[in-house]
mmCIF file of C-alpha atoms in Angstrom:
data_model
loop_
_atom_site.group_PDB
_atom_site.id
_atom_site.type_symbol
_atom_site.label_atom_id
_atom_site.label_comp_id
_atom_site.label_asym_id
_atom_site.label_seq_id
_atom_site.Cartn_x
_atom_site.Cartn_y
_atom_site.Cartn_z
ATOM 1 C CA PHE A 1 55.088 145.848 64.291
ATOM 2 C CA PRO A 2 55.170 142.620 62.888
ATOM 3 C CA GLY A 3 52.778 141.068 65.628
ATOM 4 C CA PRO A 4 52.974 137.279 66.308
ATOM 5 C CA ALA A 5 53.625 134.859 63.658
ATOM 6 C CA ASP A 6 50.306 132.402 64.867
ATOM 7 C CA GLY A 7 48.219 136.237 64.975
ATOM 8 C CA PRO A 8 46.903 138.605 64.410
ATOM 9 C CA PHE A 9 44.164 138.457 67.276
ATOM 10 C CA GLY A 10 42.565 141.699 67.301
ATOM 11 C CA ASN A 11 44.200 142.502 70.890
ATOM 12 C CA MET A 12 45.424 146.359 70.492
ATOM 13 C CA TRP A 13 48.841 144.956 71.849
ATOM 14 C CA THR A 14 49.391 141.986 69.962
ATOM 15 C CA ALA A 15 47.633 142.169 66.495
ATOM 16 C CA GLY A 16 50.740 143.662 64.182
ATOM 17 C CA TYR A 17 50.603 144.042 60.837
ATOM 18 C CA ARG A 18 50.974 140.627 60.085
ATOM 19 C CA SER A 19 48.957 138.506 57.909
ATOM 20 C CA ARG A 20 47.476 134.735 58.550
ATOM 21 C CA TYR A 21 47.634 132.481 55.171
ATOM 22 C CA GLU A 22 46.278 129.130 54.585
ATOM 23 C CA LYS A 23 49.249 126.609 53.280
ATOM 24 C CA GLU A 24 46.925 125.239 50.919
ATOM 25 C CA SER A 25 47.078 128.758 48.971
ATOM 26 C CA GLU A 26 50.884 128.845 48.347
ATOM 27 C CA LYS A 27 52.296 128.258 45.114
ATOM 28 C CA GLY A 28 56.058 127.957 44.402
ATOM 29 C CA SER A 29 58.858 126.947 42.096
ATOM 30 C CA PRO A 30 62.090 128.358 41.029
ATOM 31 C CA GLY A 31 61.723 131.828 40.260
ATOM 32 C CA TYR A 32 58.446 132.269 41.655
ATOM 33 C CA TYR A 33 56.263 132.613 44.641
ATOM 34 C CA SER A 34 52.487 133.496 45.672
ATOM 35 C CA VAL A 35 50.337 133.016 48.502
ATOM 36 C CA TYR A 36 46.945 134.735 49.584
ATOM 37 C CA LEU A 37 46.735 136.790 52.939
ATOM 38 C CA THR A 38 43.643 136.008 54.885
ATOM 39 C CA ASP A 39 43.455 139.207 56.786
ATOM 40 C CA ALA A 40 44.371 141.413 53.906
ATOM 41 C CA LYS A 41 42.389 139.858 51.406
ATOM 42 C CA SER A 42 44.902 139.985 48.903
ATOM 43 C CA THR A 43 47.441 137.663 46.780
ATOM 44 C CA VAL A 44 51.227 138.177 46.820
ATOM 45 C CA GLU A 45 53.212 136.867 43.825
ATOM 46 C CA LEU A 46 57.055 137.304 44.018
ATOM 47 C CA THR A 47 59.845 136.761 41.276
ATOM 48 C CA ALA A 48 63.313 138.307 41.149
ATOM 49 C CA THR A 49 66.381 138.991 38.694
ATOM 50 C CA ASP A 50 69.890 138.797 39.806
ATOM 51 C CA ARG A 51 70.129 142.428 41.926
ATOM 52 C CA CYS A 52 66.369 143.176 41.490
ATOM 53 C CA GLY A 53 62.785 141.918 43.327
ATOM 54 C CA MET A 54 59.439 142.507 41.833
ATOM 55 C CA ILE A 55 56.036 141.987 43.731
ATOM 56 C CA ARG A 56 53.089 141.978 42.549
ATOM 57 C CA THR A 57 49.762 142.485 44.563
ATOM 58 C CA THR A 58 46.265 141.530 43.874
ATOM 59 C CA PHE A 59 43.745 143.649 46.332
ATOM 60 C CA PRO A 60 40.593 144.268 46.799
ATOM 61 C CA LYS A 61 38.262 147.008 46.316
ATOM 62 C CA SER A 62 39.453 149.497 49.012
ATOM 63 C CA ASP A 63 40.128 153.559 49.752
ATOM 64 C CA LYS A 64 42.544 151.789 52.512
ATOM 65 C CA SER A 65 45.024 149.866 50.455
ATOM 66 C CA VAL A 66 48.758 149.735 51.904
ATOM 67 C CA LEU A 67 51.858 148.522 51.169
ATOM 68 C CA LEU A 68 53.660 148.428 54.204
ATOM 69 C CA LEU A 69 57.856 148.717 54.277
ATOM 70 C CA ASP A 70 59.288 147.923 57.589
ATOM 71 C CA PHE A 71 63.112 148.690 57.823
ATOM 72 C CA ASN A 72 63.601 146.541 60.615
ATOM 73 C CA PRO A 73 62.595 143.036 59.640
ATOM 74 C CA PRO A 74 63.155 139.765 61.367
ATOM 75 C CA THR A 75 66.915 138.501 60.016
ATOM 76 C CA GLU A 76 68.414 135.171 61.027
ATOM 77 C CA GLU A 77 71.404 137.002 63.097
ATOM 78 C CA SER A 78 69.920 140.126 65.551
ATOM 79 C CA SER A 79 71.067 142.911 63.423
ATOM 80 C CA ALA A 80 70.694 146.967 64.632
ATOM 81 C CA ILE A 81 69.319 149.400 62.238
ATOM 82 C CA VAL A 82 71.536 152.411 62.928
ATOM 83 C CA ALA A 83 70.199 154.425 59.958
ATOM 84 C CA VAL A 84 67.692 154.788 57.785
ATOM 85 C CA ALA A 85 67.095 157.497 54.854
ATOM 86 C CA PHE A 86 64.006 157.891 52.573
ATOM 87 C CA LYS A 87 62.635 160.121 49.927
ATOM 88 C CA GLN A 88 59.567 159.928 47.384
ATOM 89 C CA VAL A 89 60.851 161.081 43.945
ATOM 90 C CA SER A 90 57.580 160.735 42.445
ATOM 91 C CA SER A 91 54.152 159.358 42.437
ATOM 92 C CA THR A 92 55.449 156.311 41.165
ATOM 93 C CA LEU A 93 59.084 156.220 42.537
ATOM 94 C CA ILE A 94 60.822 156.022 46.066
ATOM 95 C CA GLU A 95 64.374 155.276 47.026
ATOM 96 C CA GLY A 96 66.215 154.868 49.849
ATOM 97 C CA ALA A 97 68.948 153.816 52.391
ATOM 98 C CA ILE A 98 68.939 151.617 55.315
ATOM 99 C CA THR A 99 72.917 151.198 57.335
ATOM 100 C CA PHE A 100 72.707 147.994 60.035
ATOM 101 C CA LYS A 101 75.251 145.975 61.610
ATOM 102 C CA ASN A 102 75.386 142.807 63.523
ATOM 103 C CA GLY A 103 78.125 140.643 65.403
ATOM 104 C CA ASN A 104 79.511 139.467 62.366
ATOM 105 C CA THR A 105 80.342 142.609 60.378
ATOM 106 C CA ASP A 106 80.937 146.033 60.163
ATOM 107 C CA GLU A 107 77.997 148.252 59.311
ATOM 108 C CA THR A 108 76.674 147.911 56.060
ATOM 109 C CA THR A 109 74.230 149.948 53.971
ATOM 110 C CA ILE A 110 71.518 148.559 51.385
ATOM 111 C CA ASN A 111 70.453 150.921 48.601
ATOM 112 C CA PHE A 112 67.168 150.702 47.077
ATOM 113 C CA GLN A 113 65.190 152.552 44.608
ATOM 114 C CA SER A 114 61.208 150.984 43.998
ATOM 115 C CA ARG A 115 58.988 151.808 41.149
ATOM 116 C CA PHE A 116 55.424 151.324 41.423
ATOM 117 C CA SER A 117 52.678 150.721 38.670
ATOM 118 C CA LYS A 118 50.071 153.108 40.020
ATOM 119 C CA PRO A 119 50.922 156.211 41.817
ATOM 120 C CA ILE A 120 51.265 156.545 45.377
ATOM 121 C CA GLU A 121 48.111 158.483 46.893
ATOM 122 C CA SER A 122 50.123 159.268 50.209
ATOM 123 C CA ILE A 123 52.651 158.286 52.310
ATOM 124 C CA ASP A 124 53.014 157.795 56.511
ATOM 125 C CA SER A 125 56.108 156.746 58.306
ATOM 126 C CA TRP A 126 56.285 155.342 62.050
ATOM 127 C CA GLN A 127 59.457 155.484 64.399
ATOM 128 C CA TYR A 128 59.102 153.106 67.886
ATOM 129 C CA GLU A 129 61.090 154.344 70.818
ATOM 130 C CA PRO A 130 63.854 151.587 71.524
ATOM 131 C CA TYR A 131 62.293 148.562 73.186
ATOM 132 C CA THR A 132 64.410 148.526 76.404
ATOM 133 C CA GLY A 133 63.637 145.026 77.561
ATOM 134 C CA THR A 134 62.458 145.863 80.882
ATOM 135 C CA GLU A 135 58.637 146.046 79.770
ATOM 136 C CA THR A 136 56.211 143.436 78.463
ATOM 137 C CA ARG A 137 52.574 143.096 77.877
ATOM 138 C CA TYR A 138 50.590 139.703 76.492
ATOM 139 C CA GLY A 139 54.428 138.386 76.645
ATOM 140 C CA ILE A 140 55.700 140.881 74.119
ATOM 141 C CA GLY A 141 58.035 143.443 73.964
ATOM 142 C CA PHE A 142 56.170 146.735 74.184
ATOM 143 C CA ARG A 143 57.575 149.842 73.077
ATOM 144 C CA LYS A 144 55.895 153.122 74.744
ATOM 145 C CA LYS A 145 56.176 155.529 72.252
ATOM 146 C CA CYS A 146 55.640 155.428 68.160
ATOM 147 C CA LYS A 147 55.811 158.296 66.543
ATOM 148 C CA LEU A 148 53.199 158.446 63.526
ATOM 149 C CA ASP A 149 54.274 161.231 60.582
ATOM 150 C CA LYS A 150 51.309 161.761 58.084
ATOM 151 C CA ASP A 151 51.822 162.831 54.476
ATOM 152 C CA ILE A 152 55.696 162.741 54.523
ATOM 153 C CA THR A 153 57.777 162.861 51.287
ATOM 154 C CA THR A 154 61.297 162.221 53.385
ATOM 155 C CA PHE A 155 62.049 160.453 56.594
ATOM 156 C CA GLU A 156 65.312 159.254 58.529
ATOM 157 C CA GLY A 157 65.295 157.268 61.619
ATOM 158 C CA LYS A 158 66.812 153.936 63.053
ATOM 159 C CA GLY A 159 65.628 150.900 64.796
ATOM 160 C CA SER A 160 62.321 149.809 64.300
ATOM 161 C CA SER A 161 60.546 151.766 61.810
ATOM 162 C CA GLY A 162 59.190 151.978 58.449
ATOM 163 C CA VAL A 163 56.874 153.697 55.795
ATOM 164 C CA ILE A 164 53.400 152.771 54.955
ATOM 165 C CA LEU A 165 52.067 153.821 51.101
ATOM 166 C CA HIS A 166 48.836 154.510 50.673
ATOM 167 C CA PHE A 167 46.453 153.304 47.620
ATOM 168 C CA ASP A 168 42.684 153.523 46.250
ATOM 169 C CA THR A 169 42.362 149.823 44.535
ATOM 170 C CA GLU A 170 39.722 148.525 42.678
ATOM 171 C CA GLU A 171 38.367 144.912 43.131
ATOM 172 C CA GLY A 172 41.147 142.488 41.615
ATOM 173 C CA GLU A 173 43.261 145.322 40.808
ATOM 174 C CA GLN A 174 47.164 144.692 40.505
ATOM 175 C CA ILE A 175 50.030 146.785 41.699
ATOM 176 C CA VAL A 176 53.611 146.106 40.890
ATOM 177 C CA THR A 177 56.746 146.776 42.926
ATOM 178 C CA SER A 178 60.058 146.899 41.106
ATOM 179 C CA THR A 179 63.119 146.959 43.570
ATOM 180 C CA GLY A 180 66.795 147.645 42.748
ATOM 181 C CA LEU A 181 69.056 147.052 45.156
ATOM 182 C CA SER A 182 72.915 148.221 45.533
ATOM 183 C CA PHE A 183 75.259 147.726 48.401
ATOM 184 C CA VAL A 184 77.242 150.872 46.786
ATOM 185 C CA SER A 185 74.609 153.312 46.234
ATOM 186 C CA ILE A 186 71.059 154.652 44.949
ATOM 187 C CA GLU A 187 72.195 156.046 41.800
ATOM 188 C CA ASN A 188 73.710 152.158 41.094
ATOM 189 C CA ALA A 189 70.337 150.462 42.555
ATOM 190 C CA GLY A 190 68.173 152.772 40.029
ATOM 191 C CA LEU A 191 70.808 151.342 37.382
ATOM 192 C CA ASN A 192 70.128 147.642 38.548
ATOM 193 C CA LEU A 193 66.489 148.322 38.108
ATOM 194 C CA LYS A 194 66.237 150.143 35.115
ATOM 195 C CA THR A 195 69.075 147.505 33.440
ATOM 196 C CA GLU A 196 67.479 144.338 34.659
ATOM 197 C CA LEU A 197 64.081 145.285 34.877
ATOM 198 C CA GLY A 198 63.593 148.174 32.375
ATOM 199 C CA ALA A 199 64.882 145.841 29.990
ATOM 200 C CA LEU A 200 62.032 143.727 29.967
ATOM 201 C CA ASN A 201 59.424 146.495 30.506
ATOM 202 C CA TYR A 202 59.051 146.191 34.512
ATOM 203 C CA ASP A 203 56.451 143.215 33.069
ATOM 204 C CA PHE A 204 56.236 140.451 36.243
ATOM 205 C CA ASP A 205 55.168 137.895 33.952
ATOM 206 C CA LYS A 206 58.132 138.386 31.653
ATOM 207 C CA VAL A 207 60.364 138.740 34.305
ATOM 208 C CA VAL A 208 58.850 135.137 35.722
ATOM 209 C CA ALA A 209 59.788 133.532 32.177
ATOM 210 C CA GLN A 210 63.064 134.494 32.178
ATOM 211 C CA SER A 211 63.517 133.801 35.831
ATOM 212 C CA LYS A 212 62.284 130.183 35.353
ATOM 213 C CA GLN A 213 64.249 129.725 32.182
ATOM 214 C CA THR A 214 67.402 130.529 34.325
ATOM 215 C CA TRP A 215 66.783 128.190 36.093
ATOM 216 C CA ASN A 216 65.801 125.731 33.734
ATOM 217 C CA ASP A 217 69.138 126.027 32.062
ATOM 218 C CA LEU A 218 70.647 125.752 35.547
ATOM 219 C CA LEU A 219 68.968 122.725 36.935
ATOM 220 C CA GLY A 220 68.841 120.800 33.384
ATOM 221 C CA LYS A 221 72.800 120.186 33.547
ATOM 222 C CA VAL A 222 71.847 117.253 35.350
ATOM 223 C CA GLU A 223 69.247 114.638 33.879
ATOM 224 C CA LEU A 224 68.151 112.096 36.350
ATOM 225 C CA LYS A 225 66.110 108.877 35.648
ATOM 226 C CA GLY A 226 64.062 107.166 38.189
ATOM 227 C CA LYS A 227 61.341 107.630 40.782
ATOM 228 C CA GLU A 228 59.387 110.637 41.013
ATOM 229 C CA GLU A 229 59.967 111.155 44.147
ATOM 230 C CA ASP A 230 63.815 110.899 44.156
ATOM 231 C CA LYS A 231 63.855 113.695 41.040
ATOM 232 C CA ALA A 232 61.915 115.912 43.473
ATOM 233 C CA LYS A 233 64.311 115.282 46.206
ATOM 234 C CA PHE A 234 67.516 115.585 44.168
ATOM 235 C CA TYR A 235 66.431 118.929 42.317
ATOM 236 C CA THR A 236 65.303 120.837 45.162
ATOM 237 C CA ASN A 237 68.315 120.031 46.939
ATOM 238 C CA PHE A 238 70.678 121.350 43.475
ATOM 239 C CA TYR A 239 68.526 124.572 43.596
ATOM 240 C CA ARG A 240 69.580 124.731 47.162
ATOM 241 C CA SER A 241 73.167 124.693 46.029
ATOM 242 C CA PHE A 242 72.742 127.813 44.127
ATOM 243 C CA THR A 243 71.691 129.579 46.898
ATOM 244 C CA GLY A 244 73.001 131.358 49.924
ATOM 245 C CA LYS A 245 76.197 132.913 48.011
ATOM 246 C CA ASN A 246 74.787 136.611 47.909
ATOM 247 C CA LEU A 247 75.792 138.690 44.740
ATOM 248 C CA MET A 248 77.487 142.012 45.820
ATOM 249 C CA SER A 249 78.675 143.775 42.924
ATOM 250 C CA ASP A 250 76.401 146.015 40.590
ATOM 251 C CA VAL A 251 75.647 145.710 36.643
ATOM 252 C CA ASN A 252 78.358 147.976 36.267
ATOM 253 C CA GLY A 253 81.196 145.899 38.016
ATOM 254 C CA GLU A 254 80.865 148.255 41.221
ATOM 255 C CA TYR A 255 81.258 147.125 44.850
ATOM 256 C CA VAL A 256 82.262 148.666 48.584
ATOM 257 C CA ASP A 257 85.450 146.636 49.572
ATOM 258 C CA MET A 258 86.221 145.543 53.588
ATOM 259 C CA CYS A 259 88.021 149.155 53.483
ATOM 260 C CA GLU A 260 84.504 150.864 52.434
ATOM 261 C CA ASN A 261 86.422 152.005 48.509
ATOM 262 C CA VAL A 262 83.927 151.634 46.061
ATOM 263 C CA ARG A 263 86.111 149.099 43.894
ATOM 264 C CA LYS A 264 85.244 147.688 39.940
ATOM 265 C CA VAL A 265 85.401 144.140 39.505
ATOM 266 C CA GLN A 266 88.927 143.629 37.036
ATOM 267 C CA ALA A 267 88.626 140.211 34.828
ATOM 268 C CA PRO A 268 88.987 137.731 35.006
ATOM 269 C CA ALA A 269 86.681 138.449 38.022
ATOM 270 C CA ASP A 270 83.210 138.839 36.980
ATOM 271 C CA ALA A 271 81.186 139.259 40.268
ATOM 272 C CA VAL A 272 82.245 139.213 44.323
ATOM 273 C CA TYR A 273 79.980 137.937 46.619
ATOM 274 C CA SER A 274 79.293 137.624 50.378
ATOM 275 C CA SER A 275 79.209 134.384 51.625
ATOM 276 C CA ASP A 276 79.017 132.771 55.859
ATOM 277 C CA ALA A 277 81.726 130.926 54.764
ATOM 278 C CA MET A 278 82.905 127.565 52.402
ATOM 279 C CA TRP A 279 82.876 125.260 55.750
ATOM 280 C CA GLY A 280 81.807 122.041 55.478
ATOM 281 C CA THR A 281 81.508 122.558 51.145
ATOM 282 C CA GLN A 282 84.814 120.899 50.365
ATOM 283 C CA TRP A 283 82.536 117.254 50.596
ATOM 284 C CA ASP A 284 79.671 118.442 48.685
ATOM 285 C CA LEU A 285 79.671 121.855 47.079
ATOM 286 C CA THR A 286 82.924 122.031 45.616
ATOM 287 C CA PRO A 287 82.750 118.661 43.897
ATOM 288 C CA LEU A 288 79.514 119.614 42.532
ATOM 289 C CA TRP A 289 80.370 122.961 41.273
ATOM 290 C CA THR A 290 83.778 121.968 39.747
ATOM 291 C CA LEU A 291 81.986 119.226 37.939
ATOM 292 C CA VAL A 292 78.801 120.272 36.598
ATOM 293 C CA VAL A 293 79.072 124.104 36.720
ATOM 294 C CA PRO A 294 82.926 124.811 36.021
ATOM 295 C CA LYS A 295 81.638 128.623 35.167
ATOM 296 C CA TYR A 296 80.113 129.209 39.113
ATOM 297 C CA ALA A 297 83.173 127.387 40.695
ATOM 298 C CA ASN A 298 85.660 129.646 38.669
ATOM 299 C CA SER A 299 83.275 132.820 39.233
ATOM 300 C CA PHE A 300 83.632 132.254 43.216
ATOM 301 C CA ALA A 301 87.297 131.329 43.233
ATOM 302 C CA ASN A 302 87.865 134.927 41.076
ATOM 303 C CA SER A 303 85.516 136.698 43.519
ATOM 304 C CA LEU A 304 87.635 135.496 46.486
ATOM 305 C CA ILE A 305 90.874 136.153 44.339
ATOM 306 C CA GLU A 306 89.549 139.651 43.830
ATOM 307 C CA LEU A 307 88.653 140.265 47.852
ATOM 308 C CA GLN A 308 92.550 139.297 48.035
ATOM 309 C CA LYS A 309 94.275 142.013 46.349
ATOM 310 C CA HIS A 310 92.229 144.678 48.223
ATOM 311 C CA GLY A 311 92.321 142.831 51.457
ATOM 312 C CA GLY A 312 95.804 141.239 51.858
ATOM 313 C CA TRP A 313 94.314 137.765 52.149
ATOM 314 C CA ILE A 314 92.126 134.856 51.076
ATOM 315 C CA PRO A 315 88.573 135.430 53.113
ATOM 316 C CA GLU A 316 87.383 132.388 54.456
ATOM 317 C CA SER A 317 83.812 133.958 55.257
ATOM 318 C CA PRO A 318 83.170 137.222 53.750
ATOM 319 C CA VAL A 319 80.220 138.185 55.301
ATOM 320 C CA GLY A 320 79.055 141.371 53.666
ATOM 321 C CA LEU A 321 82.977 141.047 52.225
ATOM 322 C CA GLU A 322 84.310 141.983 55.171
ATOM 323 C CA TYR A 323 86.411 139.682 57.191
ATOM 324 C CA ALA A 324 83.941 137.844 59.520
ATOM 325 C CA MET A 325 84.977 135.343 61.966
ATOM 326 C CA VAL A 326 82.350 133.010 60.995
ATOM 327 C CA MET A 327 82.865 129.177 61.089
ATOM 328 C CA ALA A 328 87.051 130.297 60.634
ATOM 329 C CA ALA A 329 89.020 127.864 58.347
ATOM 330 C CA GLN A 330 90.640 126.986 55.090
ATOM 331 C CA HIS A 331 88.016 125.812 53.668
ATOM 332 C CA GLN A 332 87.904 127.958 50.460
ATOM 333 C CA ASN A 333 91.319 126.521 49.529
ATOM 334 C CA ALA A 334 89.621 122.989 48.667
ATOM 335 C CA LEU A 335 87.817 125.219 45.630
ATOM 336 C CA LEU A 336 90.543 126.450 44.338
ATOM 337 C CA ILE A 337 92.624 123.507 44.138
ATOM 338 C CA SER A 338 90.402 121.647 42.874
ATOM 339 C CA ALA A 339 89.391 123.708 39.899
ATOM 340 C CA TYR A 340 93.358 123.734 39.624
ATOM 341 C CA GLN A 341 93.781 120.407 39.766
ATOM 342 C CA LYS A 342 90.791 119.308 37.456
ATOM 343 C CA GLY A 343 92.305 121.747 34.728
ATOM 344 C CA ILE A 344 89.190 124.117 34.714
ATOM 345 C CA ALA A 345 90.728 126.979 36.720
ATOM 346 C CA GLU A 346 90.163 130.101 35.056
ATOM 347 C CA PHE A 347 92.203 132.064 37.147
ATOM 348 C CA ASP A 348 95.894 132.856 38.098
ATOM 349 C CA PRO A 349 96.844 130.101 40.413
ATOM 350 C CA ASN A 350 100.044 132.221 41.530
ATOM 351 C CA ALA A 351 97.580 135.071 42.553
#
């Protein structure tokens, strides 16, 4: 398990796998993040495309270097992992599916396929007995039993579980993890991986450059003059105005609707998005998108209409593309009406 945020303490009950780090070692910009993990003596760098993520880890010399996949990481809202399926396809490829649910949605499955730049030496798995909430040690919930299986190629579990990938590394050796995600199938996760990262030859630096250019083109739509401090505030918040709406359709246009049917996005829609709600955004996000980035305003508007075709009404909160009872109101109408009134609507107003 992760252990406490300010650990590890070296105690068998509280250490966990989490590593400490110094804030001074962090570097972050649109499309890139890096940090040095003090306890792991490793540098971790992150970048991404629309449906894929990349991790470049710089290891010390060791025959015990690991990459750990925790299938039950901390989430904003409490979620239950109801099923996990994992498979090693080859020495450099793994895949799997994680099904979870919380109070806002029905069960949702996220599929993944991960490719590694170095062959995996071996894989272990762990599965904790569910914590009942009746026993604590050193201020944390104590799980009574942990089943650890060594040298596995497949794994099925639920709840608190994961796998450990073992590598032999030289000083300064880098291992790149390339992962494709899909809410439809493992096959689509692989397709997303090949399409978005394979096109760049799984080159971490090329993906960083592409991501930075994507963000530069987007944030460059507004040129701000004035104090550097004010520029930093503005562009930081402008950046955030394009996050929080999660792309749920794959490169082939497929997605899973609210009735668990696999659909394909139909023009003029070009994607479908998950979102906690459009609550309150009629005062800020709607005017910003419709004035500065009509492409995004129309893409999200068409997503709402696409979902309405199969569910019967326009969702105000399409969490996981379900009808979720979150901030229930009709604030999404402001986006549709504003786009129509401004003459930028690229959707059928009758629909």
